[in-house]
Amino acid sequence: MNLKPLHDRVLVKRVQEEETTKGGIIIPDTAKEKPIKGEIVAAGPGKVADDGKRIEMTVKTGDKVMFNKYAGTEVKIDGEEFLVMREDDILATIED
Amino acid sequence: MNLKPLHDRVLVKRVQEEETTKGGIIIPDTAKEKPIKGEIVAAGPGKVADDGKRIEMTVKTGDKVMFNKYAGTEVKIDGEEFLVMREDDILATIED
Amino acid sequence: MNLKPLHDRVLVKRVQEEETTKGGIIIPDTAKEKPIKGEIVAAGPGKVADDGKRIEMTVKTGDKVMFNKYAGTEVKIDGEEFLVMREDDILATIED
Amino acid sequence: MNLKPLHDRVLVKRVQEEETTKGGIIIPDTAKEKPIKGEIVAAGPGKVADDGKRIEMTVKTGDKVMFNKYAGTEVKIDGEEFLVMREDDILATIED
Amino acid sequence: MNLKPLHDRVLVKRVQEEETTKGGIIIPDTAKEKPIKGEIVAAGPGKVADDGKRIEMTVKTGDKVMFNKYAGTEVKIDGEEFLVMREDDILATIED
Amino acid sequence: MNLKPLHDRVLVKRVQEEETTKGGIIIPDTAKEKPIKGEIVAAGPGKVADDGKRIEMTVKTGDKVMFNKYAGTEVKIDGEEFLVMREDDILATIED
Amino acid sequence: MNLKPLHDRVLVKRVQEEETTKGGIIIPDTAKEKPIKGEIVAAGPGKVADDGKRIEMTVKTGDKVMFNKYAGTEVKIDGEEFLVMREDDILATIED
C-alpha cells in the first residue's frame, strides 16, 4: 500500500530512539518518552492558496525531521505505524 | 438516490476492514476500531474563494482515501452509510 | 408571507421521512431521528465578499438538499416550520 | 432622539406577534416566545472593508426582517425598546 | 492630562442618565443600570490596514454615541472616569 | 543591557503613581491598583504584513502611554521591571 | 546533529542566569525562575505568505533574544536542551 498525502501534509515514519541508557540498562517501554524524530516517507504537493495556486512544500521525501510529540494522526499501513501531519507541524529538519 | 456534494465536500464510502485476526479469530464488532479508509463516490466542484473563483479539487471519484476517524457527517442513502466530509479532512490518497 | 433569505442564506423545507419500518410498524415520533433532507424554497443572492462583489450561490430554489441535523435556525411561517441556514451548511444536493 | 447605526448595523423595532391562539384564548406573556420579526427603522452606511471602501448594505429602512431570537443588543429610546444588530444577524427579509 | 486614543480607539465620557423616575422618586445608585450613552471626547486616527493604509474613522469628537454596557476599558483621568473602546464597539450615534 | 523590541512590540516603563491620597495618607502597597501608565523606552520597527512590507509604528520612544492593566509580558533588565507589549495593547498616548 | 528550523521558526539556546544572589548565596535550582534569555543558534528561512513568497526573518543566528517563559517546544540535541519557537514568540533582541 502506498499513501500520497494531500495538500500540505506529509507521511512520517518515527525514528526509533536508542533503547539503552549510557550505563547500558534497557529502559522498559513505558518509561520512555515517545520519539519525536522521524523521516518523511511521502510529501503532499503543497496547499492550495486562496488564489488557487499551490504553495510549494519546503520539505521532501527522505528529509529527517523533528516534530511535536502530539503532532499528526497515527495511521497503520501494512501493520507499520506512521504519522500524517501538516508541514507546519514540523519544527525543523535534521542534518547529521 | 444520487448525492452531489457541495463546494469542497466529498461523499465517501467506508472500506470494511478484514474481520479476522492473523490467527483467524473473528473479532466481535465492538472490539474493532472503526475503519478510516474509504473510497470517494462523489466529489464537489471545489470551494469558492473570496474572489468568486472555484478552487479545483485535488481528489476525484474513485480515489481511495484515508481520513480522520471522526471526520465528516454520516449520511444514510437507501439504507447504506456514507460520510460527507471536506476535502481537507482527507489525510492522503491510497494507491495499492 | 414570503421570506427572502439574506446574503448566502437559504430557506429550507424539511422533507418528511417515511413513517413505517420495512415491516410496516409505525415508529412513534420520539423514536425517529429528525430528517436531514429538505428542499430549498428560497435562496439568497449570495454573500458579499470583502471587495464588495457578490459571490454567486451554488444552490437554487427547488434543489433537494441534505444538511446537518443541527444546521440552521427554525422559523415558523404561517404555522409551517422552515429552516434558514447558510449555503455552506448544506452537505450535498440530492438527485433522484 | 434619533439613532444612526454605525457600520453594518441596523436598528430594529420588534413586531408584536398576535396575542390570541386560534381558539381566541389569550396567552399570558411568559408562555410566549419572544417574536423574532421586526422592522428596520434605521440602517448604517455599511461596513468598511480592509481596503477602506464601504460595502453597501443589502437591507434598508422600512424592510421587514426575521432574525435570531438572541441577535443584537437591546437599547431603549424614549422608553421604547429596540435592537441594534449587524446586518449579518438578519436571516431574511419578509414580503407580505 | 490629554489622551490621544491609538488606532481605531475612541475616548468616551459616559452620559449621566436622569436620576429620578417619572414619579420623582430618586433611585439609589445600585438599583440603576449603568448608562450606555456617552460622548466622544477624543478619537484615534483610524486603524492601519494590512496594506499599511489607515482606515478613516466614522465617528469624531463631540459625537454622542450608544455602546454596549461592557464595552471598553475604564480609565481615570484627573479623577474623572472615561472609557477607551474601539470604534466597532459603538452601536450607533445619537442625534437629538 | 539594551532591548530592541521585535516587530510591532514596544518596551514600556511603568510610571509610578502618586503614593499619597489627597489627605496625605500613604496607601500601603497592596491597597493600590497597579499603575497603567507608562513611557515607551524602545519601539520595534513595525510588524511585517503578509505582502512582506513593514507597517510603520504609530508610537515612538518617549511617548507616554496608557495600557490595559494586564497587557504585555514583564521583563527584568538590570533589576528594573519593564513590560513588553504589542502596539495594539496601547490604548492611548498621553499629552500633559 | 544539526537542526534547520522550518519556516519562521528559530532554534534557541537558553542562556544560564547567574546562580548567586548579590550576597553570594547560591540559590537552589527549584527556587529560580527559568531564564527567558537565549541565543539564536539557527533560524528558518521565513514563513511562506499566501501568495507563495517567503517573508524574510528579522532575527538571525547569533542574536541574543528575550522570549516568553513558556514559548516554544523543548528539543534535546546530543543531550543538550534547546527551544524551537516561532519568530513571533521572541519579544526583543538584546544588545549588551
PDB file of N, CA and C in Angstrom, chain C residues 30-79:
ATOM      1  N   THR C  30     -41.110  10.090  18.809  1.00  0.00           N
ATOM      2  CA  THR C  30     -39.890  10.381  19.556  1.00  0.00           C
ATOM      3  C   THR C  30     -38.768   9.398  19.247  1.00  0.00           C
ATOM      4  N   ALA C  31     -39.100   8.273  18.644  1.00  0.00           N
ATOM      5  CA  ALA C  31     -38.079   7.273  18.350  1.00  0.00           C
ATOM      6  C   ALA C  31     -37.362   7.552  17.034  1.00  0.00           C
ATOM      7  N   LYS C  32     -37.866   8.521  16.291  1.00  0.00           N
ATOM      8  CA  LYS C  32     -37.241   8.801  15.000  1.00  0.00           C
ATOM      9  C   LYS C  32     -36.268   9.964  15.086  1.00  0.00           C
ATOM     10  N   GLU C  33     -35.194   9.830  14.375  1.00  0.00           N
ATOM     11  CA  GLU C  33     -34.310  10.977  14.207  1.00  0.00           C
ATOM     12  C   GLU C  33     -35.007  11.997  13.327  1.00  0.00           C
ATOM     13  N   LYS C  34     -34.779  13.246  13.607  1.00  0.00           N
ATOM     14  CA  LYS C  34     -35.342  14.269  12.734  1.00  0.00           C
ATOM     15  C   LYS C  34     -34.711  14.159  11.348  1.00  0.00           C
ATOM     16  N   PRO C  35     -35.494  14.300  10.284  1.00  0.00           N
ATOM     17  CA  PRO C  35     -34.936  14.164   8.945  1.00  0.00           C
ATOM     18  C   PRO C  35     -33.893  15.238   8.658  1.00  0.00           C
ATOM     19  N   ILE C  36     -32.968  14.926   7.815  1.00  0.00           N
ATOM     20  CA  ILE C  36     -31.977  15.926   7.434  1.00  0.00           C
ATOM     21  C   ILE C  36     -31.958  16.133   5.928  1.00  0.00           C
ATOM     22  N   LYS C  37     -33.110  15.859   5.333  1.00  0.00           N
ATOM     23  CA  LYS C  37     -33.268  16.191   3.927  1.00  0.00           C
ATOM     24  C   LYS C  37     -34.252  17.333   3.823  1.00  0.00           C
ATOM     25  N   GLY C  38     -34.165  18.089   2.764  1.00  0.00           N
ATOM     26  CA  GLY C  38     -35.102  19.182   2.597  1.00  0.00           C
ATOM     27  C   GLY C  38     -35.081  19.720   1.183  1.00  0.00           C
ATOM     28  N   GLU C  39     -35.941  20.700   0.975  1.00  0.00           N
ATOM     29  CA  GLU C  39     -35.996  21.330  -0.344  1.00  0.00           C
ATOM     30  C   GLU C  39     -35.837  22.826  -0.154  1.00  0.00           C
ATOM     31  N   ILE C  40     -35.029  23.415  -0.999  1.00  0.00           N
ATOM     32  CA  ILE C  40     -34.819  24.857  -0.901  1.00  0.00           C
ATOM     33  C   ILE C  40     -36.039  25.570  -1.478  1.00  0.00           C
ATOM     34  N   VAL C  41     -36.667  26.398  -0.636  1.00  0.00           N
ATOM     35  CA  VAL C  41     -37.833  27.121  -1.119  1.00  0.00           C
ATOM     36  C   VAL C  41     -37.489  28.576  -1.440  1.00  0.00           C
ATOM     37  N   ALA C  42     -36.343  29.022  -0.978  1.00  0.00           N
ATOM     38  CA  ALA C  42     -35.888  30.370  -1.336  1.00  0.00           C
ATOM     39  C   ALA C  42     -34.391  30.463  -1.068  1.00  0.00           C
ATOM     40  N   ALA C  43     -33.673  31.129  -1.950  1.00  0.00           N
ATOM     41  CA  ALA C  43     -32.222  31.267  -1.801  1.00  0.00           C
ATOM     42  C   ALA C  43     -31.829  32.730  -1.854  1.00  0.00           C
ATOM     43  N   GLY C  44     -30.871  33.095  -1.019  1.00  0.00           N
ATOM     44  CA  GLY C  44     -30.390  34.467  -1.010  1.00  0.00           C
ATOM     45  C   GLY C  44     -29.593  34.781  -2.271  1.00  0.00           C
ATOM     46  N   PRO C  45     -29.187  36.047  -2.419  1.00  0.00           N
ATOM     47  CA  PRO C  45     -28.467  36.481  -3.623  1.00  0.00           C
ATOM     48  C   PRO C  45     -26.975  36.133  -3.592  1.00  0.00           C
ATOM     49  N   GLY C  46     -26.500  35.554  -2.474  1.00  0.00           N
ATOM     50  CA  GLY C  46     -25.069  35.275  -2.352  1.00  0.00           C
ATOM     51  C   GLY C  46     -24.412  36.247  -1.403  1.00  0.00           C
ATOM     52  N   LYS C  47     -23.315  35.812  -0.791  1.00  0.00           N
ATOM     53  CA  LYS C  47     -22.683  36.688   0.199  1.00  0.00           C
ATOM     54  C   LYS C  47     -21.792  37.731  -0.466  1.00  0.00           C
ATOM     55  N   VAL C  48     -21.596  38.814   0.226  1.00  0.00           N
ATOM     56  CA  VAL C  48     -20.789  39.895  -0.315  1.00  0.00           C
ATOM     57  C   VAL C  48     -19.352  39.719   0.147  1.00  0.00           C
ATOM     58  N   ALA C  49     -18.427  39.561  -0.792  1.00  0.00           N
ATOM     59  CA  ALA C  49     -17.017  39.396  -0.449  1.00  0.00           C
ATOM     60  C   ALA C  49     -16.440  40.727   0.018  1.00  0.00           C
ATOM     61  N   ASP C  50     -15.224  40.661   0.543  1.00  0.00           N
ATOM     62  CA  ASP C  50     -14.596  41.859   1.093  1.00  0.00           C
ATOM     63  C   ASP C  50     -14.330  42.941   0.045  1.00  0.00           C
ATOM     64  N   ASP C  51     -14.285  42.553  -1.228  1.00  0.00           N
ATOM     65  CA  ASP C  51     -14.088  43.562  -2.270  1.00  0.00           C
ATOM     66  C   ASP C  51     -15.423  44.110  -2.773  1.00  0.00           C
ATOM     67  N   GLY C  52     -16.522  43.744  -2.069  1.00  0.00           N
ATOM     68  CA  GLY C  52     -17.813  44.326  -2.381  1.00  0.00           C
ATOM     69  C   GLY C  52     -18.617  43.573  -3.435  1.00  0.00           C
ATOM     70  N   LYS C  53     -18.017  42.558  -4.049  1.00  0.00           N
ATOM     71  CA  LYS C  53     -18.746  41.789  -5.075  1.00  0.00           C
ATOM     72  C   LYS C  53     -19.506  40.632  -4.429  1.00  0.00           C
ATOM     73  N   ARG C  54     -20.665  40.317  -5.006  1.00  0.00           N
ATOM     74  CA  ARG C  54     -21.419  39.166  -4.503  1.00  0.00           C
ATOM     75  C   ARG C  54     -20.843  37.881  -5.067  1.00  0.00           C
ATOM     76  N   ILE C  55     -20.760  36.856  -4.225  1.00  0.00           N
ATOM     77  CA  ILE C  55     -20.340  35.536  -4.673  1.00  0.00           C
ATOM     78  C   ILE C  55     -21.593  34.724  -4.977  1.00  0.00           C
ATOM     79  N   GLU C  56     -21.702  34.293  -6.224  1.00  0.00           N
ATOM     80  CA  GLU C  56     -22.913  33.611  -6.684  1.00  0.00           C
ATOM     81  C   GLU C  56     -23.196  32.345  -5.866  1.00  0.00           C
ATOM     82  N   MET C  57     -24.487  32.054  -5.705  1.00  0.00           N
ATOM     83  CA  MET C  57     -24.901  30.864  -4.974  1.00  0.00           C
ATOM     84  C   MET C  57     -24.711  29.616  -5.857  1.00  0.00           C
ATOM     85  N   THR C  58     -24.465  28.488  -5.210  1.00  0.00           N
ATOM     86  CA  THR C  58     -24.358  27.220  -5.930  1.00  0.00           C
ATOM     87  C   THR C  58     -25.704  26.524  -6.001  1.00  0.00           C
ATOM     88  N   VAL C  59     -26.508  26.663  -4.955  1.00  0.00           N
ATOM     89  CA  VAL C  59     -27.834  26.018  -4.953  1.00  0.00           C
ATOM     90  C   VAL C  59     -28.901  27.026  -5.372  1.00  0.00           C
ATOM     91  N   LYS C  60     -30.057  26.506  -5.742  1.00  0.00           N
ATOM     92  CA  LYS C  60     -31.151  27.401  -6.140  1.00  0.00           C
ATOM     93  C   LYS C  60     -32.496  26.823  -5.667  1.00  0.00           C
ATOM     94  N   THR C  61     -33.524  27.616  -5.724  1.00  0.00           N
ATOM     95  CA  THR C  61     -34.863  27.189  -5.304  1.00  0.00           C
ATOM     96  C   THR C  61     -35.252  25.907  -6.048  1.00  0.00           C
ATOM     97  N   GLY C  62     -35.812  24.968  -5.284  1.00  0.00           N
ATOM     98  CA  GLY C  62     -36.229  23.706  -5.894  1.00  0.00           C
ATOM     99  C   GLY C  62     -35.219  22.592  -5.668  1.00  0.00           C
ATOM    100  N   ASP C  63     -33.977  22.954  -5.393  1.00  0.00           N
ATOM    101  CA  ASP C  63     -32.945  21.932  -5.126  1.00  0.00           C
ATOM    102  C   ASP C  63     -33.310  21.122  -3.892  1.00  0.00           C
ATOM    103  N   LYS C  64     -33.156  19.805  -4.024  1.00  0.00           N
ATOM    104  CA  LYS C  64     -33.296  18.944  -2.842  1.00  0.00           C
ATOM    105  C   LYS C  64     -31.921  18.820  -2.222  1.00  0.00           C
ATOM    106  N   VAL C  65     -31.848  19.004  -0.905  1.00  0.00           N
ATOM    107  CA  VAL C  65     -30.546  19.069  -0.250  1.00  0.00           C
ATOM    108  C   VAL C  65     -30.501  18.204   1.006  1.00  0.00           C
ATOM    109  N   MET C  66     -29.298  17.890   1.410  1.00  0.00           N
ATOM    110  CA  MET C  66     -29.035  17.166   2.641  1.00  0.00           C
ATOM    111  C   MET C  66     -28.205  18.094   3.529  1.00  0.00           C
ATOM    112  N   PHE C  67     -28.539  18.120   4.824  1.00  0.00           N
ATOM    113  CA  PHE C  67     -27.826  19.064   5.683  1.00  0.00           C
ATOM    114  C   PHE C  67     -27.659  18.493   7.078  1.00  0.00           C
ATOM    115  N   ASN C  68     -26.769  19.081   7.827  1.00  0.00           N
ATOM    116  CA  ASN C  68     -26.516  18.638   9.184  1.00  0.00           C
ATOM    117  C   ASN C  68     -27.764  18.779  10.042  1.00  0.00           C
ATOM    118  N   LYS C  69     -27.972  17.801  10.918  1.00  0.00           N
ATOM    119  CA  LYS C  69     -29.191  17.742  11.718  1.00  0.00           C
ATOM    120  C   LYS C  69     -29.419  19.024  12.526  1.00  0.00           C
ATOM    121  N   TYR C  70     -28.339  19.673  12.942  1.00  0.00           N
ATOM    122  CA  TYR C  70     -28.497  20.854  13.783  1.00  0.00           C
ATOM    123  C   TYR C  70     -28.224  22.149  13.038  1.00  0.00           C
ATOM    124  N   ALA C  71     -28.174  22.055  11.714  1.00  0.00           N
ATOM    125  CA  ALA C  71     -27.889  23.253  10.923  1.00  0.00           C
ATOM    126  C   ALA C  71     -29.070  24.205  10.945  1.00  0.00           C
ATOM    127  N   GLY C  72     -28.775  25.483  10.888  1.00  0.00           N
ATOM    128  CA  GLY C  72     -29.792  26.483  10.660  1.00  0.00           C
ATOM    129  C   GLY C  72     -30.635  26.869  11.860  1.00  0.00           C
ATOM    130  N   THR C  73     -31.529  27.801  11.606  1.00  0.00           N
ATOM    131  CA  THR C  73     -32.429  28.350  12.614  1.00  0.00           C
ATOM    132  C   THR C  73     -33.850  28.027  12.190  1.00  0.00           C
ATOM    133  N   GLU C  74     -34.652  27.507  13.111  1.00  0.00           N
ATOM    134  CA  GLU C  74     -36.033  27.203  12.761  1.00  0.00           C
ATOM    135  C   GLU C  74     -36.866  28.475  12.713  1.00  0.00           C
ATOM    136  N   VAL C  75     -37.633  28.625  11.660  1.00  0.00           N
ATOM    137  CA  VAL C  75     -38.575  29.745  11.594  1.00  0.00           C
ATOM    138  C   VAL C  75     -39.942  29.185  11.255  1.00  0.00           C
ATOM    139  N   LYS C  76     -40.971  29.834  11.782  1.00  0.00           N
ATOM    140  CA  LYS C  76     -42.342  29.400  11.509  1.00  0.00           C
ATOM    141  C   LYS C  76     -42.992  30.425  10.606  1.00  0.00           C
ATOM    142  N   ILE C  77     -43.471  29.981   9.458  1.00  0.00           N
ATOM    143  CA  ILE C  77     -44.167  30.888   8.551  1.00  0.00           C
ATOM    144  C   ILE C  77     -45.579  30.355   8.373  1.00  0.00           C
ATOM    145  N   ASP C  78     -46.563  31.146   8.782  1.00  0.00           N
ATOM    146  CA  ASP C  78     -47.965  30.725   8.691  1.00  0.00           C
ATOM    147  C   ASP C  78     -48.171  29.331   9.280  1.00  0.00           C
ATOM    148  N   GLY C  79     -47.541  29.079  10.427  1.00  0.00           N
ATOM    149  CA  GLY C  79     -47.776  27.825  11.132  1.00  0.00           C
ATOM    150  C   GLY C  79     -46.894  26.667  10.670  1.00  0.00           C
TER     151      GLY C  79
END
